[in-house]
Amino acid sequence: MEVASGNRAPEPGENRALKPCLLRRNRSREQHGVAASCLEDLKSKACDILAIDKSLAPVTLVLAEDGTIVDDDDYFLCLPSNTKFVALASNEKWAYSNSDGGTSWISQESFAVDETDSGAELKWKNVARQLKEDLSSIILLSEEDLQVLVDVPCSDLAQELGQSCVTVQGLQNTLLHVLDQREETRQSKQLLELYLRALEKEGCVLSKQQESNARFGDEGDAVDTGMSRERASEMALPSHVLTALQEKAAPELSLSSQDLELVTREAPRALAVALNWDVKKVETVQQACNQELSLRLQQVQSLHSLRNVSARRNSLPGELPSPKRAKQDPPGL
């Protein structure tokens, strides 16, 4: 890439501020700090400091980061201070090297990060766009999606949403609050399960469930032995949903609303085979998922209703309510 030529030496008596720059030869690690008032001044100092033979003139200056030829004085003045230049003699061509003093290592590092993190970046941007279209979708997001938005730098999320950093910081605090609420609910359910298990061990819970489980095991072994593979292959649930169901204490709090809907639609027996659970446990989990899904949908509907009411009120900010009856003219007028 080459910048169009437009060199202009400073007029006599014209004072220009000195711009600090960094100079080096091609494929050299050693760089020198130089202050120059214009491009020609920098070229002249480059020949002296870097000991470039005048027979190799003219000297060409390129940006160390990408090899852009700088041959315009106005462009040179627009560059930031401490820009890194490579001085090329007439018989030299710029070539990238790991030892260059520019910022090419930043580009390489960014490229390497993009290769590994492009999936994560794409994910948070997709979630952010979903949030931008409808703020109430916070309720429908999974814990993983919420955590992704919390971990994104505030400035990046603000740019994606088109909001100020203050607004986005408040949004991220809200997301943290939602995560905390789900965690508190999960812990409450865990305590309840521990309490019920303690009661069961003490004999306070009837053994009907155990008998039904045993009965199902005797009958199901004969039926499910030849069909387990077929049912497992028919499972429509993604792997991350099955993992959440198996590992999370209250999986309905970790899943998104779309995943919850998939779980509730799955056949209990097929899901039991896939998770290696009994049908009773699967039905309990599906019921919890159904209740959580209904609760989230009710919250979304409530938010939409409030938003519509607020929009109607704001549509007529200065309009007074009309009287119930129109004023009638006196008789005879």
Short mmCIF file of C-alpha atoms in Angstrom, two decimals:
data_model
loop_
_atom_site.label_atom_id
_atom_site.label_comp_id
_atom_site.label_asym_id
_atom_site.label_seq_id
_atom_site.Cartn_x
_atom_site.Cartn_y
_atom_site.Cartn_z
CA MET A 1 0.00 0.00 0.00
CA GLU A 2 1.36 3.38 -0.98
CA VAL A 3 0.36 6.84 0.13
CA ALA A 4 0.11 9.30 -2.75
CA SER A 5 3.10 11.54 -3.06
CA GLY A 6 2.67 15.08 -1.91
CA ASN A 7 5.88 16.07 -0.19
CA ARG A 8 6.09 19.65 0.87
CA ALA A 9 9.05 21.07 2.71
CA PRO A 10 8.28 23.68 5.35
CA GLU A 11 8.28 27.28 4.14
CA PRO A 12 11.12 29.54 5.29
CA GLY A 13 10.30 30.87 8.72
CA GLU A 14 7.54 28.27 9.20
CA ASN A 15 7.79 26.59 12.57
CA ARG A 16 6.53 23.08 12.99
CA ALA A 17 6.32 21.03 16.14
CA LEU A 18 8.73 18.14 16.37
CA LYS A 19 7.12 14.70 16.14
CA PRO A 20 8.83 11.87 18.07
CA CYS A 21 9.38 8.80 15.87
CA LEU A 22 11.13 5.45 16.07
CA LEU A 23 13.52 4.40 13.28
CA ARG A 24 15.21 1.15 12.36
CA ARG A 25 16.70 -0.63 9.37
CA ASN A 26 14.98 -3.50 7.68
CA ARG A 27 15.29 -6.82 9.58
CA SER A 28 16.96 -5.13 12.52
CA ARG A 29 15.99 -5.21 16.17
CA GLU A 30 17.82 -2.01 17.05
CA GLN A 31 15.65 1.10 16.81
CA HIS A 32 16.41 4.78 17.43
CA GLY A 33 14.28 7.58 18.78
CA VAL A 34 14.16 10.63 16.51
CA ALA A 35 12.27 13.91 16.56
CA ALA A 36 11.49 15.39 13.15
CA SER A 37 9.46 18.35 11.97
CA CYS A 38 8.62 16.92 8.55
CA LEU A 39 9.11 13.88 6.37
CA GLU A 40 12.25 15.17 4.68
CA ASP A 41 13.74 15.96 8.07
CA LEU A 42 13.06 12.39 9.19
CA LYS A 43 14.64 10.95 6.02
CA SER A 44 17.73 13.08 6.49
CA LYS A 45 18.12 12.02 10.12
CA ALA A 46 17.50 8.39 9.14
CA CYS A 47 20.51 8.48 6.79
CA ASP A 48 22.72 9.96 9.51
CA ILE A 49 21.58 7.84 12.45
CA LEU A 50 21.25 4.54 10.61
CA ALA A 51 24.46 5.12 8.61
CA ILE A 52 22.82 4.70 5.23
CA ASP A 53 25.26 5.40 2.40
CA LYS A 54 24.20 8.40 0.32
CA SER A 55 24.89 6.35 -2.78
CA LEU A 56 21.88 4.24 -1.78
CA ALA A 57 19.58 7.25 -1.87
CA PRO A 58 16.74 7.95 -2.12
CA VAL A 59 15.63 6.54 1.24
CA THR A 60 12.06 5.33 1.52
CA LEU A 61 10.21 5.30 4.84
CA VAL A 62 7.55 2.69 5.47
CA LEU A 63 5.39 1.89 8.48
CA ALA A 64 6.91 -0.97 10.41
CA GLU A 65 3.53 -2.58 11.13
CA ASP A 66 2.44 -3.25 7.54
CA GLY A 67 4.97 -1.74 5.11
CA THR A 68 2.83 1.23 4.04
CA ILE A 69 5.01 3.69 2.10
CA VAL A 70 4.89 7.13 3.69
CA ASP A 71 5.69 9.67 0.97
CA ASP A 72 3.32 12.48 1.88
CA ASP A 73 4.22 15.14 4.41
CA ASP A 74 0.62 15.82 5.42
CA TYR A 75 0.07 12.11 6.05
CA PHE A 76 3.24 12.04 8.13
CA LEU A 77 1.93 14.87 10.29
CA CYS A 78 -1.32 12.95 10.88
CA LEU A 79 0.48 9.92 12.26
CA PRO A 80 0.58 9.56 16.07
CA SER A 81 3.71 10.20 18.06
CA ASN A 82 6.24 7.36 18.38
CA THR A 83 5.10 5.79 15.13
CA LYS A 84 7.61 3.14 14.09
CA PHE A 85 9.28 3.48 10.68
CA VAL A 86 11.58 1.26 8.67
CA ALA A 87 14.14 3.06 6.47
CA LEU A 88 14.69 1.33 3.13
CA ALA A 89 17.55 2.13 0.81
CA SER A 90 16.99 2.21 -2.94
CA ASN A 91 17.89 -1.44 -3.35
CA GLU A 92 15.80 -2.72 -0.42
CA LYS A 93 12.22 -3.91 -0.13
CA TRP A 94 10.20 -4.12 3.03
CA ALA A 95 9.53 -7.64 4.28
CA TYR A 96 7.75 -8.71 7.42
CA SER A 97 9.90 -10.32 10.08
CA ASN A 98 9.22 -11.40 13.67
CA SER A 99 11.92 -9.03 14.84
CA ASP A 100 10.45 -5.91 13.31
CA GLY A 101 9.95 -3.01 15.62
CA GLY A 102 6.41 -2.31 14.48
CA THR A 103 3.12 -3.61 15.68
CA SER A 104 2.87 -6.63 13.39
CA TRP A 105 3.04 -8.89 16.43
CA ILE A 106 -0.22 -7.32 17.57
CA SER A 107 -1.88 -8.22 14.29
CA GLN A 108 -0.54 -11.74 14.44
CA GLU A 109 -1.62 -12.19 18.02
CA SER A 110 -5.05 -10.78 17.25
CA PHE A 111 -5.37 -13.15 14.31
CA ALA A 112 -4.43 -16.11 16.49
CA VAL A 113 -6.95 -15.05 19.11
CA ASP A 114 -9.60 -14.58 16.44
CA GLU A 115 -9.07 -18.15 15.28
CA THR A 116 -9.64 -19.56 18.77
CA ASP A 117 -12.10 -17.03 20.16
CA SER A 118 -14.16 -16.19 17.07
CA GLY A 119 -16.82 -18.63 18.22
CA ALA A 120 -17.07 -17.04 21.67
CA GLU A 121 -17.10 -13.52 20.22
CA LEU A 122 -19.79 -14.45 17.73
CA LYS A 123 -21.85 -15.96 20.53
CA TRP A 124 -21.89 -12.91 22.79
CA LYS A 125 -22.60 -10.63 19.84
CA ASN A 126 -25.58 -12.77 18.81
CA VAL A 127 -26.90 -12.72 22.38
CA ALA A 128 -26.32 -8.95 22.54
CA ARG A 129 -28.29 -8.40 19.32
CA GLN A 130 -31.11 -10.51 20.71
CA LEU A 131 -31.08 -8.38 23.84
CA LYS A 132 -31.01 -5.19 21.77
CA GLU A 133 -34.17 -6.23 19.90
CA ASP A 134 -36.05 -7.15 23.07
CA LEU A 135 -34.74 -6.39 26.54
CA SER A 136 -37.24 -8.76 28.13
CA SER A 137 -35.41 -11.68 26.53
CA ILE A 138 -33.11 -11.57 29.58
CA ILE A 139 -35.69 -13.79 31.25
CA LEU A 140 -35.45 -16.37 28.45
CA LEU A 141 -31.65 -16.61 28.34
CA SER A 142 -29.71 -19.52 29.76
CA GLU A 143 -27.22 -19.04 32.58
CA GLU A 144 -24.39 -19.56 30.10
CA ASP A 145 -25.67 -16.74 27.85
CA LEU A 146 -26.12 -14.44 30.84
CA GLN A 147 -22.59 -15.13 32.04
CA VAL A 148 -21.21 -14.47 28.55
CA LEU A 149 -22.70 -10.97 28.54
CA VAL A 150 -21.45 -10.30 32.07
CA ASP A 151 -17.89 -11.26 31.08
CA VAL A 152 -17.80 -9.03 27.97
CA PRO A 153 -15.91 -5.75 28.52
CA CYS A 154 -18.34 -2.93 29.16
CA SER A 155 -16.99 -0.79 26.30
CA ASP A 156 -17.39 -3.61 23.74
CA LEU A 157 -20.94 -4.38 24.83
CA ALA A 158 -21.83 -0.68 24.83
CA GLN A 159 -20.60 -0.36 21.26
CA GLU A 160 -22.59 -3.40 20.15
CA LEU A 161 -25.79 -2.22 21.85
CA GLY A 162 -25.34 1.43 20.88
CA GLN A 163 -25.65 2.56 24.51
CA SER A 164 -23.47 4.45 26.95
CA CYS A 165 -21.07 2.63 29.24
CA VAL A 166 -23.10 3.77 32.26
CA THR A 167 -26.26 2.20 30.83
CA VAL A 168 -24.47 -1.02 29.91
CA GLN A 169 -22.87 -1.24 33.34
CA GLY A 170 -26.35 -1.09 34.85
CA LEU A 171 -27.47 -3.79 32.42
CA GLN A 172 -24.60 -6.07 33.41
CA ASN A 173 -25.47 -5.54 37.08
CA THR A 174 -29.02 -6.61 36.25
CA LEU A 175 -27.71 -9.74 34.52
CA LEU A 176 -25.66 -10.55 37.62
CA HIS A 177 -28.78 -10.10 39.74
CA VAL A 178 -30.68 -12.57 37.53
CA LEU A 179 -27.84 -15.08 37.87
CA ASP A 180 -27.82 -14.62 41.64
CA GLN A 181 -31.58 -15.19 41.81
CA ARG A 182 -31.30 -18.43 39.88
CA GLU A 183 -28.45 -19.60 42.09
CA GLU A 184 -30.49 -18.85 45.22
CA THR A 185 -33.41 -20.79 43.79
CA ARG A 186 -31.12 -23.71 43.00
CA GLN A 187 -29.72 -23.75 46.52
CA SER A 188 -33.22 -23.68 47.96
CA LYS A 189 -34.22 -26.67 45.87
CA GLN A 190 -31.08 -28.53 46.92
CA LEU A 191 -31.92 -27.96 50.58
CA LEU A 192 -35.45 -29.18 49.97
CA GLU A 193 -34.17 -32.32 48.27
CA LEU A 194 -31.81 -33.01 51.15
CA TYR A 195 -34.68 -32.60 53.61
CA LEU A 196 -36.89 -35.00 51.65
CA ARG A 197 -34.08 -37.54 51.46
CA ALA A 198 -33.62 -37.34 55.21
CA LEU A 199 -37.31 -37.97 55.73
CA GLU A 200 -37.18 -40.90 53.36
CA LYS A 201 -34.29 -42.47 55.26
CA GLU A 202 -36.18 -42.15 58.52
CA GLY A 203 -39.11 -44.00 57.07
CA CYS A 204 -41.42 -40.98 56.90
CA VAL A 205 -41.89 -41.40 53.18
CA LEU A 206 -43.89 -44.36 51.95
CA SER A 207 -42.10 -46.93 49.84
CA LYS A 208 -44.60 -46.75 47.01
CA GLN A 209 -42.15 -44.95 44.80
CA GLN A 210 -39.51 -47.63 45.38
CA GLU A 211 -42.00 -50.38 44.58
CA SER A 212 -43.09 -48.64 41.39
CA ASN A 213 -39.45 -48.12 40.43
CA ALA A 214 -38.71 -51.80 40.97
CA ARG A 215 -41.78 -52.78 38.98
CA PHE A 216 -40.78 -50.51 36.16
CA GLY A 217 -37.25 -51.91 36.26
CA ASP A 218 -38.51 -55.50 35.92
CA GLU A 219 -40.87 -54.66 33.10
CA GLY A 220 -38.63 -52.13 31.45
CA ASP A 221 -35.56 -54.33 31.25
CA ALA A 222 -37.27 -56.68 28.85
CA VAL A 223 -38.77 -53.90 26.76
CA ASP A 224 -35.95 -51.38 26.77
CA THR A 225 -33.05 -53.78 26.18
CA GLY A 226 -33.73 -54.06 22.48
CA MET A 227 -34.99 -50.49 22.04
CA SER A 228 -32.51 -48.42 24.07
CA ARG A 229 -30.29 -47.75 21.10
CA GLU A 230 -33.25 -46.88 18.91
CA ARG A 231 -34.64 -44.44 21.50
CA ALA A 232 -31.25 -42.91 22.14
CA SER A 233 -30.86 -42.30 18.42
CA GLU A 234 -34.30 -40.65 18.34
CA MET A 235 -33.35 -38.13 21.01
CA ALA A 236 -33.73 -34.60 19.71
CA LEU A 237 -32.04 -32.95 22.68
CA PRO A 238 -28.63 -31.32 22.11
CA SER A 239 -25.68 -32.64 24.07
CA HIS A 240 -25.39 -29.54 26.28
CA VAL A 241 -29.01 -30.03 27.41
CA LEU A 242 -28.38 -33.65 28.38
CA THR A 243 -25.22 -32.58 30.23
CA ALA A 244 -27.13 -29.92 32.18
CA LEU A 245 -29.86 -32.40 33.09
CA GLN A 246 -27.30 -34.89 34.42
CA GLU A 247 -24.91 -32.51 36.20
CA LYS A 248 -27.00 -29.57 37.46
CA ALA A 249 -28.95 -29.78 40.70
CA ALA A 250 -31.79 -27.68 39.24
CA PRO A 251 -31.26 -27.93 35.47
CA GLU A 252 -34.37 -25.89 34.63
CA LEU A 253 -32.59 -22.79 35.97
CA SER A 254 -29.56 -23.31 33.74
CA LEU A 255 -31.34 -23.90 30.44
CA SER A 256 -32.73 -21.35 28.03
CA SER A 257 -36.45 -21.24 27.34
CA GLN A 258 -35.96 -22.94 23.99
CA ASP A 259 -34.11 -25.81 25.67
CA LEU A 260 -36.79 -26.06 28.35
CA GLU A 261 -39.42 -26.46 25.66
CA LEU A 262 -37.41 -29.27 24.06
CA VAL A 263 -37.17 -31.10 27.39
CA THR A 264 -40.90 -30.86 28.09
CA ARG A 265 -41.74 -32.21 24.63
CA GLU A 266 -39.45 -35.23 24.90
CA ALA A 267 -41.02 -38.61 25.63
CA PRO A 268 -40.35 -39.56 29.28
CA ARG A 269 -39.29 -43.14 28.51
CA ALA A 270 -36.87 -42.09 25.75
CA LEU A 271 -35.40 -39.43 28.01
CA ALA A 272 -35.10 -41.91 30.86
CA VAL A 273 -33.11 -44.29 28.64
CA ALA A 274 -30.82 -41.49 27.44
CA LEU A 275 -30.13 -40.26 30.99
CA ASN A 276 -30.18 -43.72 32.61
CA TRP A 277 -32.88 -42.49 35.00
CA ASP A 278 -36.19 -43.92 36.09
CA VAL A 279 -39.31 -42.52 34.46
CA LYS A 280 -40.56 -40.99 37.72
CA LYS A 281 -37.45 -38.84 38.04
CA VAL A 282 -37.69 -37.78 34.40
CA GLU A 283 -41.33 -36.75 34.82
CA THR A 284 -40.40 -34.71 37.91
CA VAL A 285 -37.67 -32.88 35.99
CA GLN A 286 -39.97 -32.29 33.02
CA GLN A 287 -42.61 -30.88 35.35
CA ALA A 288 -40.03 -28.50 36.87
CA CYS A 289 -38.93 -27.44 33.39
CA ASN A 290 -42.54 -26.84 32.37
CA GLN A 291 -43.18 -24.71 35.46
CA GLU A 292 -40.01 -22.66 34.88
CA LEU A 293 -40.94 -22.13 31.22
CA SER A 294 -44.45 -20.99 32.16
CA LEU A 295 -43.06 -18.60 34.76
CA ARG A 296 -40.66 -17.03 32.27
CA LEU A 297 -43.35 -16.63 29.63
CA GLN A 298 -45.65 -14.98 32.17
CA GLN A 299 -42.87 -12.56 33.11
CA VAL A 300 -42.27 -11.70 29.46
CA GLN A 301 -45.98 -11.13 28.87
CA SER A 302 -46.14 -8.90 31.94
CA LEU A 303 -43.20 -6.83 30.71
CA HIS A 304 -44.77 -6.46 27.27
CA SER A 305 -48.05 -5.37 28.82
CA LEU A 306 -46.31 -2.77 30.97
CA ARG A 307 -44.36 -1.57 27.95
CA ASN A 308 -47.54 -1.16 25.89
CA VAL A 309 -49.24 0.78 28.68
CA SER A 310 -46.22 3.03 29.04
CA ALA A 311 -46.08 3.59 25.28
CA ARG A 312 -49.75 4.60 25.17
CA ARG A 313 -49.26 7.05 28.02
CA ASN A 314 -46.21 8.61 26.42
CA SER A 315 -47.85 8.92 22.99
CA LEU A 316 -50.04 11.82 24.20
CA PRO A 317 -47.83 13.70 26.63
CA GLY A 318 -49.65 17.03 26.63
CA GLU A 319 -53.20 15.99 25.80
CA LEU A 320 -55.83 16.40 28.48
CA PRO A 321 -58.58 13.81 28.87
CA SER A 322 -61.74 14.72 26.97
CA PRO A 323 -64.94 15.29 28.98
CA LYS A 324 -67.46 12.48 29.12
CA ARG A 325 -70.18 14.73 27.73
CA ALA A 326 -69.86 17.54 25.25
CA LYS A 327 -70.92 20.93 26.48
CA GLN A 328 -74.29 21.83 25.03
CA ASP A 329 -75.25 25.31 23.86
CA PRO A 330 -77.93 27.09 25.83
CA PRO A 331 -81.42 26.83 24.30
CA GLY A 332 -82.33 29.54 21.90
CA LEU A 333 -78.75 30.23 20.64
#
